C-alpha cells in the first residue's frame, strides 16, 4: 500500500526531531569539556553547506529565480541564524533547563504566526493538544533537572522565546517555496547564506582559547560528525520535506519529542533513572501530538495537500 504524502510528512518531521533529540546529549558532551558552542555551531553551518552543495550536484531542479533568493536569505535568518544562533547565545545568559522549557512554546508561536500570516484558525483542539504536549515535555525537563528551574535571566529567557518565534515564522513562510523547489535546493542556499553571515564570527570560533578545550578522540570526532551530518544535514533536509507536506503547527508540535528522546538516552547510558512518572509524561507528549495532528484541515490546507499528493505521484 502506497504511503500518503501527509504520512511521509509526519515520518520526516518525526525523524528530524529524533535526530535533534539525540543531538542534545551529544552536544552537551562535546561542549562540556571539548569545544565551545560557537565552534560547534560554525562547524554545523560550514559542514552542512558543503554537504548540501555537494548533494545538489546529483539532482536536477528548476533554476532558482532571483526574487526567491531573497526568500532563501530570509529563511536562513529565521530558520537557522536567528533560531540556532540566538539560542546558542541565549544559553550563555540563562540555564539549559529554563531554555528547554521555554522552547516548548514553539507550537503556540507557530499557531499564532500561522493565524496571522496565512489565516490558519487557532482551534480549541489545537490549543488543548499543544497544552497536553507541553505539560508532558515540561514534566520531563523538570524531572531531569531535579524538579526546579535553573538560574536564568530575563534577557536570556527572552532571547530563547525569540528563537521560538523565528522558528515558527520559518515553518509558516517556507511552505509555498517547498512546493516549488527541492529540499536540497532550498537548504543549500539557506546554509550558504547562514555561513556567510557567520563569517565575522569565524576567527573567534576557530582561534579562541576555548574553541578546542582538550584533545579530541574517536568519540569526540564521531560526535561532531553526527552533529554535522545527522543533526544538521539530514535533520534539516527531513524537516524541509515535512514542512512541504504538513501544517506549520504540526511541524512545531514534534519538538516535544526531543526531551523524550534525550530522557530515554540518559536512562539508557545511566545518567538518569527510569520512573513511571517519566513514562506518563512521555505519553502526554505523544497524546498532545496526536490531538493536534488529527485536527481538521481548512479548505485551503486541503487544496495544498492535494497539490502535494499530485506532485508526489509524478
Short mmCIF file of C-alpha atoms in Angstrom, two decimals:
data_model
loop_
_atom_site.label_atom_id
_atom_site.label_comp_id
_atom_site.label_asym_id
_atom_site.label_seq_id
_atom_site.Cartn_x
_atom_site.Cartn_y
_atom_site.Cartn_z
CA UNK A 1 0.00 0.00 0.00
CA UNK A 2 1.35 3.41 -1.00
CA UNK A 3 2.20 5.85 1.78
CA UNK A 4 0.35 9.17 1.52
CA UNK A 5 2.29 12.41 1.26
CA UNK A 6 0.85 13.51 4.60
CA UNK A 7 2.14 10.34 6.27
CA UNK A 8 5.54 10.93 4.67
CA UNK A 9 5.49 14.42 6.16
CA UNK A 10 4.88 13.06 9.65
CA UNK A 11 7.66 10.50 9.22
CA UNK A 12 10.08 13.19 8.04
CA UNK A 13 9.35 15.59 10.91
CA UNK A 14 9.42 12.78 13.48
CA UNK A 15 12.81 11.68 12.12
CA UNK A 16 14.06 15.27 12.34
CA UNK A 17 13.15 15.57 15.99
CA UNK A 18 14.51 12.13 16.84
CA UNK A 19 17.83 13.33 15.41
CA UNK A 20 17.60 16.62 17.31
CA UNK A 21 16.79 14.64 20.46
CA UNK A 22 19.98 12.58 20.06
CA UNK A 23 21.87 15.79 19.29
CA UNK A 24 21.06 17.28 22.71
CA UNK A 25 23.10 14.86 24.88
CA UNK A 26 25.87 14.63 22.28
CA UNK A 27 26.22 18.42 22.07
CA UNK A 28 26.20 18.68 25.87
CA UNK A 29 29.03 16.14 25.99
CA UNK A 30 31.06 17.94 23.31
CA UNK A 31 30.58 21.42 24.78
CA UNK A 32 31.12 20.34 28.38
CA UNK A 33 34.86 19.85 28.07
CA UNK A 34 36.00 19.64 24.48
CA UNK A 35 34.80 22.55 22.32
CA UNK A 36 32.95 25.86 22.52
CA UNK A 37 29.29 26.31 21.47
CA UNK A 38 30.39 28.80 18.80
CA UNK A 39 32.87 26.27 17.37
CA UNK A 40 30.18 23.57 17.20
CA UNK A 41 27.65 25.95 15.61
CA UNK A 42 30.13 27.19 13.00
CA UNK A 43 31.11 23.62 12.12
CA UNK A 44 27.42 22.81 11.66
CA UNK A 45 26.94 25.71 9.25
CA UNK A 46 30.08 25.12 7.18
CA UNK A 47 29.72 21.33 7.15
CA UNK A 48 26.06 21.40 6.14
CA UNK A 49 26.76 23.97 3.41
CA UNK A 50 29.42 21.70 1.88
CA UNK A 51 27.16 18.64 2.11
CA UNK A 52 24.09 20.33 0.61
CA UNK A 53 26.03 21.88 -2.29
CA UNK A 54 27.71 18.54 -2.97
CA UNK A 55 24.33 16.77 -2.91
CA UNK A 56 22.91 19.37 -5.31
CA UNK A 57 25.36 18.17 -7.98
CA UNK A 58 23.47 14.88 -8.16
CA UNK A 59 19.91 16.21 -8.51
CA UNK A 60 18.03 18.11 -11.18
CA UNK A 61 15.88 21.04 -10.16
CA UNK A 62 14.44 24.17 -11.73
CA UNK A 63 16.60 27.28 -11.90
CA UNK A 64 16.19 29.49 -8.85
CA UNK A 65 14.52 32.83 -9.59
CA UNK A 66 16.41 35.89 -8.21
CA UNK A 67 13.39 37.00 -6.13
CA UNK A 68 13.34 33.59 -4.43
CA UNK A 69 16.96 34.02 -3.35
CA UNK A 70 15.70 36.84 -1.12
CA UNK A 71 13.26 34.39 0.43
CA UNK A 72 16.05 31.87 0.99
CA UNK A 73 18.04 34.62 2.72
CA UNK A 74 15.03 35.35 4.92
CA UNK A 75 14.60 31.63 5.69
CA UNK A 76 18.29 31.45 6.63
CA UNK A 77 17.79 34.31 9.09
CA UNK A 78 14.63 32.90 10.66
CA UNK A 79 15.23 29.16 10.46
CA UNK A 80 18.97 28.96 11.11
CA UNK A 81 20.83 32.12 12.18
CA UNK A 82 18.25 33.69 14.50
CA UNK A 83 16.86 30.32 15.58
CA UNK A 84 20.12 28.42 16.20
CA UNK A 85 22.48 31.37 16.64
CA UNK A 86 20.27 33.30 19.05
CA UNK A 87 19.55 30.12 21.01
CA UNK A 88 23.25 29.30 21.48
CA UNK A 89 23.93 32.90 22.54
CA UNK A 90 20.97 32.83 24.93
CA UNK A 91 22.27 29.66 26.60
CA UNK A 92 25.17 31.75 27.90
CA UNK A 93 22.67 34.06 29.62
CA UNK A 94 20.19 31.56 31.03
CA UNK A 95 20.09 27.98 32.28
CA UNK A 96 19.71 24.99 29.92
CA UNK A 97 16.56 23.90 31.78
CA UNK A 98 14.93 27.32 31.51
CA UNK A 99 15.81 27.42 27.80
CA UNK A 100 14.39 23.94 27.18
CA UNK A 101 11.15 24.75 29.00
CA UNK A 102 10.69 27.98 27.02
CA UNK A 103 11.25 26.07 23.77
CA UNK A 104 8.00 24.23 24.47
CA UNK A 105 6.29 27.47 23.44
CA UNK A 106 7.29 26.82 19.80
CA UNK A 107 3.96 25.18 18.80
CA UNK A 108 2.00 28.07 20.33
CA UNK A 109 4.22 30.53 18.42
CA UNK A 110 3.62 28.56 15.22
CA UNK A 111 -0.16 28.66 15.75
CA UNK A 112 -0.11 32.41 16.33
CA UNK A 113 2.14 33.11 13.32
CA UNK A 114 0.08 30.82 11.06
CA UNK A 115 -3.13 32.53 12.17
CA UNK A 116 -1.71 35.99 11.43
CA UNK A 117 0.10 35.26 8.15
CA UNK A 118 -1.99 32.57 6.46
CA UNK A 119 -5.29 32.63 8.36
CA UNK A 120 -4.93 29.15 9.87
CA UNK A 121 -7.51 29.16 12.69
CA UNK A 122 -6.38 28.54 16.28
CA UNK A 123 -8.94 25.99 17.47
CA UNK A 124 -9.64 24.76 20.99
CA UNK A 125 -8.49 21.29 19.89
CA UNK A 126 -5.10 22.60 18.76
CA UNK A 127 -4.62 24.60 21.95
CA UNK A 128 -5.63 21.63 24.09
CA UNK A 129 -3.28 19.29 22.21
CA UNK A 130 -0.39 21.74 22.41
CA UNK A 131 -1.07 22.23 26.12
CA UNK A 132 -1.09 18.48 26.79
CA UNK A 133 2.16 18.01 24.88
CA UNK A 134 3.78 20.98 26.60
CA UNK A 135 2.78 19.63 30.02
CA UNK A 136 4.45 16.31 29.26
CA UNK A 137 7.60 17.95 27.89
CA UNK A 138 7.94 20.34 30.85
CA UNK A 139 7.35 17.45 33.25
CA UNK A 140 10.22 15.50 31.67
CA UNK A 141 12.53 18.53 31.66
CA UNK A 142 11.86 19.38 35.30
CA UNK A 143 12.33 15.73 36.29
CA UNK A 144 15.73 15.73 34.62
CA UNK A 145 16.72 18.93 36.44
CA UNK A 146 15.73 17.69 39.87
CA UNK A 147 12.34 19.38 39.93
CA UNK A 148 13.17 23.04 39.60
CA UNK A 149 14.05 25.71 37.07
CA UNK A 150 17.58 26.99 36.72
CA UNK A 151 19.07 30.40 37.40
CA UNK A 152 18.05 32.03 34.15
CA UNK A 153 17.93 35.73 33.37
CA UNK A 154 15.00 37.65 31.90
CA UNK A 155 17.08 38.74 28.90
CA UNK A 156 18.32 35.21 28.24
CA UNK A 157 14.84 33.74 28.56
CA UNK A 158 13.53 36.46 26.24
CA UNK A 159 16.09 35.56 23.58
CA UNK A 160 15.11 31.89 23.78
CA UNK A 161 11.48 32.87 23.25
CA UNK A 162 12.60 34.98 20.26
CA UNK A 163 14.23 31.86 18.85
CA UNK A 164 10.90 30.01 19.07
CA UNK A 165 9.13 32.84 17.21
CA UNK A 166 11.79 32.82 14.47
CA UNK A 167 11.39 29.06 14.06
CA UNK A 168 7.62 29.49 13.82
CA UNK A 169 7.95 32.19 11.15
CA UNK A 170 10.19 29.87 9.13
CA UNK A 171 7.77 26.92 9.42
CA UNK A 172 4.92 29.10 8.11
CA UNK A 173 6.62 31.17 5.40
CA UNK A 174 8.76 28.39 3.87
CA UNK A 175 5.83 26.19 2.84
CA UNK A 176 5.00 27.84 -0.53
CA UNK A 177 8.55 27.52 -1.85
CA UNK A 178 8.80 23.89 -0.72
CA UNK A 179 6.18 23.20 -3.40
CA UNK A 180 8.39 24.91 -5.99
CA UNK A 181 11.92 23.70 -5.28
CA UNK A 182 13.53 20.52 -3.99
CA UNK A 183 14.56 20.40 -0.31
CA UNK A 184 18.25 20.24 -1.25
CA UNK A 185 17.99 23.37 -3.41
CA UNK A 186 16.32 25.30 -0.59
CA UNK A 187 18.72 24.09 2.09
CA UNK A 188 21.90 24.67 0.08
CA UNK A 189 21.03 28.34 -0.29
CA UNK A 190 19.84 28.68 3.31
CA UNK A 191 23.05 27.25 4.74
CA UNK A 192 25.24 29.19 2.31
CA UNK A 193 23.65 32.46 3.44
CA UNK A 194 23.88 31.36 7.08
CA UNK A 195 27.58 30.56 6.73
CA UNK A 196 28.28 33.90 5.05
CA UNK A 197 26.50 35.71 7.89
CA UNK A 198 28.70 33.85 10.38
CA UNK A 199 31.98 34.83 8.65
CA UNK A 200 32.67 37.73 11.10
CA UNK A 201 32.48 35.26 13.99
CA UNK A 202 34.69 32.59 12.45
CA UNK A 203 38.04 33.94 13.77
CA UNK A 204 36.67 33.72 17.30
CA UNK A 205 35.05 30.35 16.59
CA UNK A 206 38.28 28.72 15.45
CA UNK A 207 41.09 30.73 17.04
CA UNK A 208 39.96 31.47 20.61
CA UNK A 209 41.47 29.54 23.52
CA UNK A 210 38.26 27.67 24.29
CA UNK A 211 37.50 26.64 20.69
CA UNK A 212 39.13 23.27 21.31
CA UNK A 213 39.49 22.70 25.05
CA UNK A 214 41.05 19.23 25.01
CA UNK A 215 42.48 16.62 22.67
CA UNK A 216 39.74 15.09 20.55
CA UNK A 217 39.47 11.32 20.47
CA UNK A 218 37.45 8.98 18.27
CA UNK A 219 34.27 9.52 20.32
CA UNK A 220 34.51 13.32 20.10
CA UNK A 221 35.21 13.29 16.36
CA UNK A 222 32.34 10.84 15.80
CA UNK A 223 30.07 13.05 17.89
CA UNK A 224 30.95 16.15 15.87
CA UNK A 225 30.42 14.17 12.65
CA UNK A 226 26.93 13.24 13.84
CA UNK A 227 26.19 16.86 14.76
CA UNK A 228 27.11 18.00 11.23
CA UNK A 229 25.94 15.06 9.12
CA UNK A 230 22.99 13.78 11.16
CA UNK A 231 21.60 16.58 13.35
CA UNK A 232 22.17 19.26 10.71
CA UNK A 233 22.37 17.94 7.13
CA UNK A 234 19.86 15.08 7.41
CA UNK A 235 17.69 16.68 10.11
CA UNK A 236 17.16 19.93 8.20
CA UNK A 237 16.63 18.01 4.96
CA UNK A 238 13.87 15.91 6.53
CA UNK A 239 12.41 18.97 8.26
CA UNK A 240 12.07 20.78 4.93
CA UNK A 241 10.42 17.71 3.40
CA UNK A 242 7.98 17.69 6.31
CA UNK A 243 7.17 21.41 6.05
CA UNK A 244 6.07 20.77 2.47
CA UNK A 245 3.59 18.08 3.48
CA UNK A 246 2.05 19.04 6.84
CA UNK A 247 0.83 22.14 8.69
CA UNK A 248 3.24 24.51 10.49
CA UNK A 249 1.63 23.90 13.89
CA UNK A 250 2.01 20.16 13.38
CA UNK A 251 5.68 20.55 12.42
CA UNK A 252 6.24 22.59 15.57
CA UNK A 253 4.40 20.07 17.79
CA UNK A 254 7.03 17.43 17.12
CA UNK A 255 9.57 19.48 19.11
CA UNK A 256 8.04 17.80 22.17
CA UNK A 257 9.60 14.51 21.01
CA UNK A 258 13.11 15.85 21.70
CA UNK A 259 13.01 15.74 25.54
CA UNK A 260 11.52 12.23 25.35
CA UNK A 261 14.46 11.04 23.24
CA UNK A 262 17.00 12.86 25.42
CA UNK A 263 15.46 11.38 28.58
CA UNK A 264 15.46 7.87 27.09
CA UNK A 265 19.14 8.17 26.15
CA UNK A 266 20.00 9.46 29.63
CA UNK A 267 18.29 6.43 31.19
CA UNK A 268 19.99 4.06 28.73
CA UNK A 269 23.53 5.32 29.45
CA UNK A 270 22.95 5.52 33.20
CA UNK A 271 22.79 9.30 33.52
CA UNK A 272 19.19 9.15 34.74
CA UNK A 273 16.84 6.59 36.27
CA UNK A 274 13.58 5.24 34.85
CA UNK A 275 10.34 6.22 36.60
CA UNK A 276 6.68 5.69 35.86
CA UNK A 277 6.10 9.44 36.06
CA UNK A 278 8.53 9.96 33.16
CA UNK A 279 6.75 7.28 31.17
CA UNK A 280 3.42 9.03 31.79
CA UNK A 281 4.98 12.39 30.83
CA UNK A 282 6.14 10.80 27.55
CA UNK A 283 2.60 9.53 27.00
CA UNK A 284 1.29 13.09 27.41
CA UNK A 285 3.78 14.29 24.77
CA UNK A 286 2.60 11.83 22.15
CA UNK A 287 -1.05 12.33 23.09
CA UNK A 288 -0.65 16.06 22.51
CA UNK A 289 1.00 15.47 19.15
CA UNK A 290 -1.82 13.12 18.14
CA UNK A 291 -4.54 15.60 19.14
CA UNK A 292 -3.01 18.41 17.09
CA UNK A 293 -2.11 16.29 14.06
CA UNK A 294 -5.65 14.91 13.77
CA UNK A 295 -7.40 18.28 13.95
CA UNK A 296 -9.50 19.16 10.85
CA UNK A 297 -7.82 21.00 7.99
CA UNK A 298 -9.13 24.14 6.31
CA UNK A 299 -10.21 24.11 2.62
CA UNK A 300 -7.00 25.95 1.70
CA UNK A 301 -4.91 23.35 3.51
CA UNK A 302 -6.79 20.57 1.75
CA UNK A 303 -6.05 22.26 -1.58
CA UNK A 304 -2.34 22.43 -0.76
CA UNK A 305 -2.42 18.78 0.35
CA UNK A 306 -3.96 17.79 -2.98
CA UNK A 307 -1.16 19.63 -4.80
CA UNK A 308 1.46 17.85 -2.72
CA UNK A 309 -0.16 14.48 -3.42
CA UNK A 310 -0.22 15.32 -7.14
CA UNK A 311 3.47 16.18 -7.13
CA UNK A 312 4.28 13.07 -5.16
CA UNK A 313 2.52 10.94 -7.71
CA UNK A 314 4.65 12.14 -10.57
#
